[in-house]
Short mmCIF file of C-alpha atoms in Angstrom, two decimals:
data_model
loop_
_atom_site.label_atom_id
_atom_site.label_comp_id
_atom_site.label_asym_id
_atom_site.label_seq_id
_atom_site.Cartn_x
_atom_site.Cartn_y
_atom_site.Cartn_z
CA UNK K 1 10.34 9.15 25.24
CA UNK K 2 11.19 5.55 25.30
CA UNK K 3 10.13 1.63 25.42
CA UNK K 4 9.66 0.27 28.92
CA UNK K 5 8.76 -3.33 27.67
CA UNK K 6 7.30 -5.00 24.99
CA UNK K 7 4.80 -7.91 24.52
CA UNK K 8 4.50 -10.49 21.85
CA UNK K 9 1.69 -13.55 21.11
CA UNK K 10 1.46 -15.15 18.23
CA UNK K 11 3.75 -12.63 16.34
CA UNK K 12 5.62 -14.03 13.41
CA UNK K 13 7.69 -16.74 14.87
CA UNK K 14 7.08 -16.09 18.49
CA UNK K 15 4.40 -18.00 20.41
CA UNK K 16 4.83 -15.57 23.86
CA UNK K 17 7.97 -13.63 24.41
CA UNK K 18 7.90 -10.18 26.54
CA UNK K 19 10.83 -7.59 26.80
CA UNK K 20 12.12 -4.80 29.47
CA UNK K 21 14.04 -2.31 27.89
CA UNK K 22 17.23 -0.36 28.61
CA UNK K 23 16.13 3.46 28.33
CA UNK K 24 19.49 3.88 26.00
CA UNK K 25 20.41 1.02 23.94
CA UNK K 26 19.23 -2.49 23.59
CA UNK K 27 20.50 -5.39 21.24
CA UNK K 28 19.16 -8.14 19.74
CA UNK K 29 21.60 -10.60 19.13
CA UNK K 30 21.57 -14.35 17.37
CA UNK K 31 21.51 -16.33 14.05
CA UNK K 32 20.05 -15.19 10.99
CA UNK K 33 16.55 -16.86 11.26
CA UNK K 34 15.55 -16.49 15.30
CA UNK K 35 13.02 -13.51 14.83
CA UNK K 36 15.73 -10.26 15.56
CA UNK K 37 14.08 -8.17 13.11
CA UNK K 38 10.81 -9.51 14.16
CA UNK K 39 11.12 -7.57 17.38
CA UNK K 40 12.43 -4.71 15.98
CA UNK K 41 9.43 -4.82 13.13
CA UNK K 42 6.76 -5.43 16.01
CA UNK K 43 8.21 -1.98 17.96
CA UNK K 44 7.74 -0.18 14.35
CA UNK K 45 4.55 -1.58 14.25
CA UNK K 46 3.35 -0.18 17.62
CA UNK K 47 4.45 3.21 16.14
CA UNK K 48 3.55 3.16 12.21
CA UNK K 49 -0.17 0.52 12.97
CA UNK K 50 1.72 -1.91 10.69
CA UNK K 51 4.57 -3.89 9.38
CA UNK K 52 7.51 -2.39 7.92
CA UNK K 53 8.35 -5.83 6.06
CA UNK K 54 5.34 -6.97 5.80
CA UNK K 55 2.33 -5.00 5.24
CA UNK K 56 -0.31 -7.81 4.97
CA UNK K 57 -1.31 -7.89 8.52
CA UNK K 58 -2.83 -11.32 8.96
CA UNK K 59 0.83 -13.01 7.13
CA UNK K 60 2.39 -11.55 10.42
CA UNK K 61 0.26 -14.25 12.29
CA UNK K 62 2.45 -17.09 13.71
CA UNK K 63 1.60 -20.19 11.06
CA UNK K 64 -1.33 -22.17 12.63
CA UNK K 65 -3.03 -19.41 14.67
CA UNK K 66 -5.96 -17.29 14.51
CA UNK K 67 -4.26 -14.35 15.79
CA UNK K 68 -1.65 -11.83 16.89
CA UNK K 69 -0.94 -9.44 19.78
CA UNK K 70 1.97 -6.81 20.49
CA UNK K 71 1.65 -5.02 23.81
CA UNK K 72 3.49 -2.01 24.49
CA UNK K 73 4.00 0.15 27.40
CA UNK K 74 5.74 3.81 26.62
CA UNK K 75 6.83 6.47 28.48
CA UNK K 76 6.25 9.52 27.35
CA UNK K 77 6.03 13.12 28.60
CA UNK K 78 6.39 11.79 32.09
CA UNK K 79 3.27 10.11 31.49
CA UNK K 80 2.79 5.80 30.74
CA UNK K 81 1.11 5.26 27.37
CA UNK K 82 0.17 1.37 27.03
CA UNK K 83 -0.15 0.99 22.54
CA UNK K 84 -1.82 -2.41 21.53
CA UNK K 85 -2.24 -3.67 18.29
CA UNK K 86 -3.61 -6.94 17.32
CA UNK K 87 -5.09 -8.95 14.02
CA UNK K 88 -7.69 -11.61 14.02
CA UNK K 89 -7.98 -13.81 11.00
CA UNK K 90 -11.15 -12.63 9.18
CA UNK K 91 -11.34 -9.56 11.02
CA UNK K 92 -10.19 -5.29 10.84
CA UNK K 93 -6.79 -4.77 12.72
CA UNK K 94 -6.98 -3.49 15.94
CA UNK K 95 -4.97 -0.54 17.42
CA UNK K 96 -5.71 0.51 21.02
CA UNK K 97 -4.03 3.37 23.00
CA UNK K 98 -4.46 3.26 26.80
CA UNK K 99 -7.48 0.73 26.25
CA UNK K 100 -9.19 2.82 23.69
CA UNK K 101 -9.75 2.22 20.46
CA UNK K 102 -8.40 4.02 16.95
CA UNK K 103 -10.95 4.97 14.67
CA UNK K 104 -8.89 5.85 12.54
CA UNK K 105 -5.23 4.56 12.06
CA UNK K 106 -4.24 7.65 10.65
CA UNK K 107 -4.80 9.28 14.11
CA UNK K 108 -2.01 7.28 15.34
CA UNK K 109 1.04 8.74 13.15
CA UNK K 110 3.45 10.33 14.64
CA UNK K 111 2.18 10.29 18.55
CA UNK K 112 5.28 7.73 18.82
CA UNK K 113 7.90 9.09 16.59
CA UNK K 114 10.62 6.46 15.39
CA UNK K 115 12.84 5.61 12.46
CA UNK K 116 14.30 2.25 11.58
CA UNK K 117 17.03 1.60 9.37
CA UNK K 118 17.69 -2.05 7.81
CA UNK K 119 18.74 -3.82 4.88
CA UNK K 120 15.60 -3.63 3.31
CA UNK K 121 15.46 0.11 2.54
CA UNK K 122 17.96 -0.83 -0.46
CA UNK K 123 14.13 -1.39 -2.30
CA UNK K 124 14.16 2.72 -2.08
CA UNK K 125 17.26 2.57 -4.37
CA UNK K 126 16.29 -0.51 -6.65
CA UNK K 127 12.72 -0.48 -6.61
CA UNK K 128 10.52 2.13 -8.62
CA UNK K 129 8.79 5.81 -7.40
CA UNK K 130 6.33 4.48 -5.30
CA UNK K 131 8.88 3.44 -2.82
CA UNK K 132 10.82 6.73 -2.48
CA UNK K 133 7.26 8.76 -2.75
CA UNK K 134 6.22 6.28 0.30
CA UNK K 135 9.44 7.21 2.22
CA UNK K 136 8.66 11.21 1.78
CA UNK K 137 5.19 11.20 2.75
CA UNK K 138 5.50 9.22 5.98
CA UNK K 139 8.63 11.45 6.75
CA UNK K 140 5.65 14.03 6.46
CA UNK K 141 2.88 12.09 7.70
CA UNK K 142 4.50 11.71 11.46
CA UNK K 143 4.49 15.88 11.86
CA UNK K 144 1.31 16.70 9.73
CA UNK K 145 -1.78 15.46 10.07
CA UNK K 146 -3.21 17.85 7.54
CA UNK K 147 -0.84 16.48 5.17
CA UNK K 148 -2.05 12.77 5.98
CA UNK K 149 -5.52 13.14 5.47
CA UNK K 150 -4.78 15.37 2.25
CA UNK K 151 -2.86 12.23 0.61
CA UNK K 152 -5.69 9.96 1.78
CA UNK K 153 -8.09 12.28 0.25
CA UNK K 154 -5.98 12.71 -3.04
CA UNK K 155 -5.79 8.80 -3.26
CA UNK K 156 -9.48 8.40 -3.03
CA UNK K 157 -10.67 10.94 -5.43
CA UNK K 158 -7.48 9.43 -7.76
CA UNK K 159 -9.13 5.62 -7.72
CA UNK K 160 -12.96 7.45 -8.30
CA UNK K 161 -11.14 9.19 -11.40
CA UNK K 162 -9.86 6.16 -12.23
CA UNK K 163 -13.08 3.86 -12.28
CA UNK K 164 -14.41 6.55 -13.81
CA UNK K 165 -12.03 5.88 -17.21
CA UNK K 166 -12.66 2.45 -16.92
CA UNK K 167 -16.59 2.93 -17.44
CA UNK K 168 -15.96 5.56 -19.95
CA UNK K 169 -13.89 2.51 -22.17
CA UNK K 170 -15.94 0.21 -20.81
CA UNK K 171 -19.46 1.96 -21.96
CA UNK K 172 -18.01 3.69 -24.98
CA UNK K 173 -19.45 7.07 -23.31
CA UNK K 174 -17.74 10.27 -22.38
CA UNK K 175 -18.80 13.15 -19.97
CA UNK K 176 -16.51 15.69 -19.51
CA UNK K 177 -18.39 17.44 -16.85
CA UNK K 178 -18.46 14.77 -14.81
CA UNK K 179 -14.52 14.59 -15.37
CA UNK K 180 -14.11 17.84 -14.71
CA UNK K 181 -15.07 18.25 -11.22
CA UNK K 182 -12.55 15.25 -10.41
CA UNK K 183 -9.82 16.94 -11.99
CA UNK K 184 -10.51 20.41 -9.86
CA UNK K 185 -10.26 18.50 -6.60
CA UNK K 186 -7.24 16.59 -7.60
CA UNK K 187 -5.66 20.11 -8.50
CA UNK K 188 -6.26 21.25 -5.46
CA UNK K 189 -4.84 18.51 -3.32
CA UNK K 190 -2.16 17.75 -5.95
CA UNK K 191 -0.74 21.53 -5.18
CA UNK K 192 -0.61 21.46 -1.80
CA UNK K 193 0.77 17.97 -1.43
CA UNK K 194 3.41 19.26 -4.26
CA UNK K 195 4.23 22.18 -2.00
CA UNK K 196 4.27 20.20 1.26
CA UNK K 197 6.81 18.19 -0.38
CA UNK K 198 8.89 20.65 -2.10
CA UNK K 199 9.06 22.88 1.48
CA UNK K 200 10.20 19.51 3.28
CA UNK K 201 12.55 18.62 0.71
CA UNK K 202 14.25 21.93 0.77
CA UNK K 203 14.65 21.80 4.79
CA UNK K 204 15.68 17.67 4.43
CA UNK K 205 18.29 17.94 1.49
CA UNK K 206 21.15 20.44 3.68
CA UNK K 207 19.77 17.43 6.67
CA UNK K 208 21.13 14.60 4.33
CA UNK K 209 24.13 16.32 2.79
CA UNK K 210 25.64 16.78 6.14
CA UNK K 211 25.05 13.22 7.58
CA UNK K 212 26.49 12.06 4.15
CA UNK K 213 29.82 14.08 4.72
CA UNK K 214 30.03 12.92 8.83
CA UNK K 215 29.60 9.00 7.48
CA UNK K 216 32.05 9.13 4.29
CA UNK K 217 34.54 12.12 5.57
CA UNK K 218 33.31 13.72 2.27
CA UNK K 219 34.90 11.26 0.39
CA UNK K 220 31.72 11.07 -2.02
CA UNK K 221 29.42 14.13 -3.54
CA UNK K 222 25.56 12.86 -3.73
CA UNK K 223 22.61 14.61 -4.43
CA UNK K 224 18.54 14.08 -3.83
CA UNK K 225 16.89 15.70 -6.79
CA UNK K 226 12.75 15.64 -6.37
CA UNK K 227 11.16 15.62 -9.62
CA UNK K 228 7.62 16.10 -10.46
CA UNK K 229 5.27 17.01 -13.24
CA UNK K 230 4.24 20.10 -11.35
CA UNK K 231 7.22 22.01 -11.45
CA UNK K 232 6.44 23.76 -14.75
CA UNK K 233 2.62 23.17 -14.99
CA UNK K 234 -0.26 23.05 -13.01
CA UNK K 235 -2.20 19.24 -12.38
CA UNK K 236 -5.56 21.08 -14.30
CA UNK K 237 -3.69 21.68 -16.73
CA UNK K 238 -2.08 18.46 -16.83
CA UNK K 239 -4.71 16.78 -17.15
CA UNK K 240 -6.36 18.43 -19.78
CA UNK K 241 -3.17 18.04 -21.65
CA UNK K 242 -3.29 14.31 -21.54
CA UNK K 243 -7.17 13.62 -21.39
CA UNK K 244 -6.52 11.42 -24.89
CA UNK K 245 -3.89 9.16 -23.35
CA UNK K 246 -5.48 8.73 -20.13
CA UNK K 247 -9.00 7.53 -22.01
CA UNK K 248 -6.85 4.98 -23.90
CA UNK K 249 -4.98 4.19 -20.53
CA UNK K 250 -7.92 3.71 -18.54
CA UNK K 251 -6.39 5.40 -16.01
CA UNK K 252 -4.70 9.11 -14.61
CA UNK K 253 -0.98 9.26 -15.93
CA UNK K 254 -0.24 12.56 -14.67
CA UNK K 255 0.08 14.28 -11.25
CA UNK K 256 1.88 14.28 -7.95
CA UNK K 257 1.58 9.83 -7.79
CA UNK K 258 4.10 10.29 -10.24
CA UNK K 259 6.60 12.14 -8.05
CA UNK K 260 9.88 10.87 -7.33
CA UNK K 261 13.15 11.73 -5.61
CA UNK K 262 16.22 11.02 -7.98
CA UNK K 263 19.09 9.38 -5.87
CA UNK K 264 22.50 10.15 -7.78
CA UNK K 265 26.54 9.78 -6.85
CA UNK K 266 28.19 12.42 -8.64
CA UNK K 267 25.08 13.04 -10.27
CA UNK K 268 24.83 9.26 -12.08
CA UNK K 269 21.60 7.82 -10.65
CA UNK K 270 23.17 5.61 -7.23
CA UNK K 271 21.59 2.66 -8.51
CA UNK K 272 23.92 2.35 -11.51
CA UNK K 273 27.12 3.75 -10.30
CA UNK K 274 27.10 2.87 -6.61
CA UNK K 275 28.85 0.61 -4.98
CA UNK K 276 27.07 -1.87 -2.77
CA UNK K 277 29.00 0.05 0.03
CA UNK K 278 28.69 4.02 -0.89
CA UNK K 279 24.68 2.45 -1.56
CA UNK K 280 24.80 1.81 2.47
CA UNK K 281 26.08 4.65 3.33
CA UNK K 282 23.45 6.81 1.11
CA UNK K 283 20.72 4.75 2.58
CA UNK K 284 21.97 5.50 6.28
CA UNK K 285 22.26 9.29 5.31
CA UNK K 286 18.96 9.59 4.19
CA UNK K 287 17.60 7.74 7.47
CA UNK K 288 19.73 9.35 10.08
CA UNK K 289 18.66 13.07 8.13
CA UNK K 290 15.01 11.50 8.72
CA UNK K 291 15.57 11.35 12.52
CA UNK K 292 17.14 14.45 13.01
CA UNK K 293 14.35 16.27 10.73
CA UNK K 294 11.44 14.26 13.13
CA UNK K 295 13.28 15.41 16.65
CA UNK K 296 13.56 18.92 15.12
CA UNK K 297 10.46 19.11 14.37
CA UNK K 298 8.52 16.93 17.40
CA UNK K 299 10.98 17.98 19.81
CA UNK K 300 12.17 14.90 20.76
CA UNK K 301 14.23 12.21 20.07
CA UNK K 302 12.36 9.70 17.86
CA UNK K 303 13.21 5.76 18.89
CA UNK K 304 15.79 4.63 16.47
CA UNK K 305 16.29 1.03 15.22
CA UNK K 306 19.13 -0.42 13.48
CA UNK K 307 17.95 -4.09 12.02
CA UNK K 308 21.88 -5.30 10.56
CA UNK K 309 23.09 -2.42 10.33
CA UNK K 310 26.87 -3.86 10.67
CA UNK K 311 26.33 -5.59 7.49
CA UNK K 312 28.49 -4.38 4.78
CA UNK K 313 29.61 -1.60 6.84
CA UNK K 314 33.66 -1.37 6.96
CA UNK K 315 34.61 0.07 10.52
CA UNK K 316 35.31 3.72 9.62
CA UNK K 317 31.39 4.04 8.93
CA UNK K 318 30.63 1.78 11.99
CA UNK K 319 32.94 4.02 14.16
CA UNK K 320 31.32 7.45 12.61
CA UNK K 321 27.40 6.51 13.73
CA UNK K 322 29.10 5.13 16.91
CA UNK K 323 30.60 8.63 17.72
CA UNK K 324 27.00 9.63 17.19
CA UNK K 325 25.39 7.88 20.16
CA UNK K 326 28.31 9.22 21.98
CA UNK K 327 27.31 12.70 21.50
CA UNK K 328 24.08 12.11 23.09
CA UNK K 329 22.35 12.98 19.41
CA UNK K 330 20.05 9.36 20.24
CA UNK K 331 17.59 8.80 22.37
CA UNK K 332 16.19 5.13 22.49
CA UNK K 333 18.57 2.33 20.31
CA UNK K 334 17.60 -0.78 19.37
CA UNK K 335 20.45 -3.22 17.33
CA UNK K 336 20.16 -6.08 16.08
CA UNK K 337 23.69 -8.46 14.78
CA UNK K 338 24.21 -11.88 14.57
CA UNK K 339 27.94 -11.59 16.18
CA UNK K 340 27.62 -10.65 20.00
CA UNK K 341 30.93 -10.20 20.30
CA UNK K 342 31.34 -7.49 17.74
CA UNK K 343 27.57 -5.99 19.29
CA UNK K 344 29.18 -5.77 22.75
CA UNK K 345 32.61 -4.40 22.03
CA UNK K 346 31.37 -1.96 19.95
CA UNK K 347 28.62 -0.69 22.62
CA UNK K 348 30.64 -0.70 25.45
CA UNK K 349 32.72 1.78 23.33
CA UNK K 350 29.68 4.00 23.80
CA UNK K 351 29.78 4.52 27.67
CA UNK K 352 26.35 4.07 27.20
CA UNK K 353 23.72 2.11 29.48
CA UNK K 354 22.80 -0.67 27.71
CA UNK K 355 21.02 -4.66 27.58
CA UNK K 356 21.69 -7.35 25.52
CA UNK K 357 19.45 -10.24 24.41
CA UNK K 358 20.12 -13.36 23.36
CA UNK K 359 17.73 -14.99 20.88
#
């Protein structure tokens, strides 16, 4: 599966632009500033139905129009798959495959599988749970659909629980019945998300261990640790346990939104005892395990972007992921650098087909 072309309007800070692709590698190259990663987020956006920097759709609109367009053609399974999406100001986002539109966006995951890896996954290290909890469920999300619509599900009956505190305080009024039949359908969901995860999690870790070891030479020992409240209880029981605090919260403190997955160097959390350099490589671990874990599972090779990726990168690292696109283990690449020179030399290293543009 790959990109044949891609086409923008109004995207970000491009007025028209359209792409062909390479089938093997293609690079963006250019200052800081001339809309590199704006391809690159566009392509993830004709994969994930929205932004990877920038999840408000209509901020993606080019300042001082009414609306945006990316046009993609795919090929896939020996067959051409044409993937639209597009935003109107004041209106839902669009997301069309072969002319037809998505009911559902959730429909979409995973029908074109890709990973991107960029500078800004460092918020998975620096910012809070909800970031790494985000990064395991769409892992997920692109190989089970059950598990998609379960977290939707869980999320809905989580913000009906919620409003449901909120009157409680609100009305000075209690009914535990009422309660009660939220907190049986959050157990249910809440164990077989907590499941879900813990299976994946068990297959990923042995994943991310080994691309850790090819990028450092072992140098480093690192561990992923998943911790949730549902290890030792179950959510019902959870929640009975802290019915007090969550009436004085006004809102659910316990269950599987409070998952997260521990990040540590030598067991010291990564975020304290890193450096900014054994942080990179951890991040580019974690992302390369994700592709290999999607094209294991998918059976095939999920489009991989690299937004930067050169930054802060000494050349031993570079020279490891470059011996991986020699091996064939890629499918699709798309790079973006601001030094051309250091883009080309590097990919001609390859032996690889590949373009270059020029922003």
């Amino acid at each position: 599966m790959y990109l044949k072309k891609i086409s923008l309007f109004n995207y970000k800070n491009f007025s028209e632009a359209s792409f062909d692709f390479n089938e093997k590698i293609n690079c963006f190259v250019g200052k800081n500033g001339i809309g590199k990663t704006n391809v690159l987020d566009a392509i993830y956006q004709l994969a994930y139905g929205k932004s990877y920097f920038n999840p408000l759709a209509v901020q993606n609109i080019k300042h001082g129009e009414e609306f945006f367009v990316i046009d993609g053609e795919f090929e896939k399974q020996g067959r051409t798959e044409q993937i639209v999406c597009s935003v109107k100001k004041g209106q839902k986002k669009i997301l069309k495959r072969n002319g037809k539109i998505y009911d559902k966006f959730s429909d979409h995951i995973g029908f074109i599988p890709l990973v991107i890896i960029s500078p800004a996954d460092r918020d998975l290290i620096v910012e809070g749970s909800e970031t790494r909890r985000k990064f395991i469920d769409s892992v997920i999300s692109q190989l089970d659909s059950t598990y998609l619509q379960q977290l939707i599900q869980y999320q809905k009956i989580l913000a009906q629980r919620n409003a449901l505190l909120k009157y409680f305080a609100l009305n000075q009024t209690f009914e535990n019945e009422t309660l009660s039949i939220y907190n049986e359908r959050l157990d249910v969901l809440g164990h077989e998300i907590f499941e879900k995860r813990k299976t994946f999690l068990n297959d990923f870790i042995p994943i991310f261990n080994s691309h850790h070891r090819a990028i450092t030479g072992s140098a480093e020992t690192v561990q992923l640790v998943y911790e949730s409240q549902l290890e030792n209880n179950s959510l019902l029981a959870l929640l009975d346990e802290n019915l007090s605090r969550d009436r004085a919260a006004q809102y659910t403190t316990v269950g599987i939104h409070k998952d997260d997955l521990s990040f540590e160097i030598d067991h010291y959390p990564i975020k304290k005892f890193g450096s900014q350099g054994q942080q990179k490589s951890f991040l580019i671990a974690l992302k390369l395990a994700q592709f290999e874990f999607v094209k294991k599972q998918c059976g095939e090779k999920p489009i991989l972007l690299f937004d930067d990726i050169f930054d802060k990168l000494d050349e031993s690292r570079v020279g490891k992921i470059v011996e991986m696109v020699n091996n064939d283990e890629f499918g699709q690449l798309f790079i973006s650098d601001t030094h051309a020179e250091r883009t080309e030399t590097i990919i001609k290293s390859t032996h690889q087909s590949y373009s270059i543009f020029n922003l």
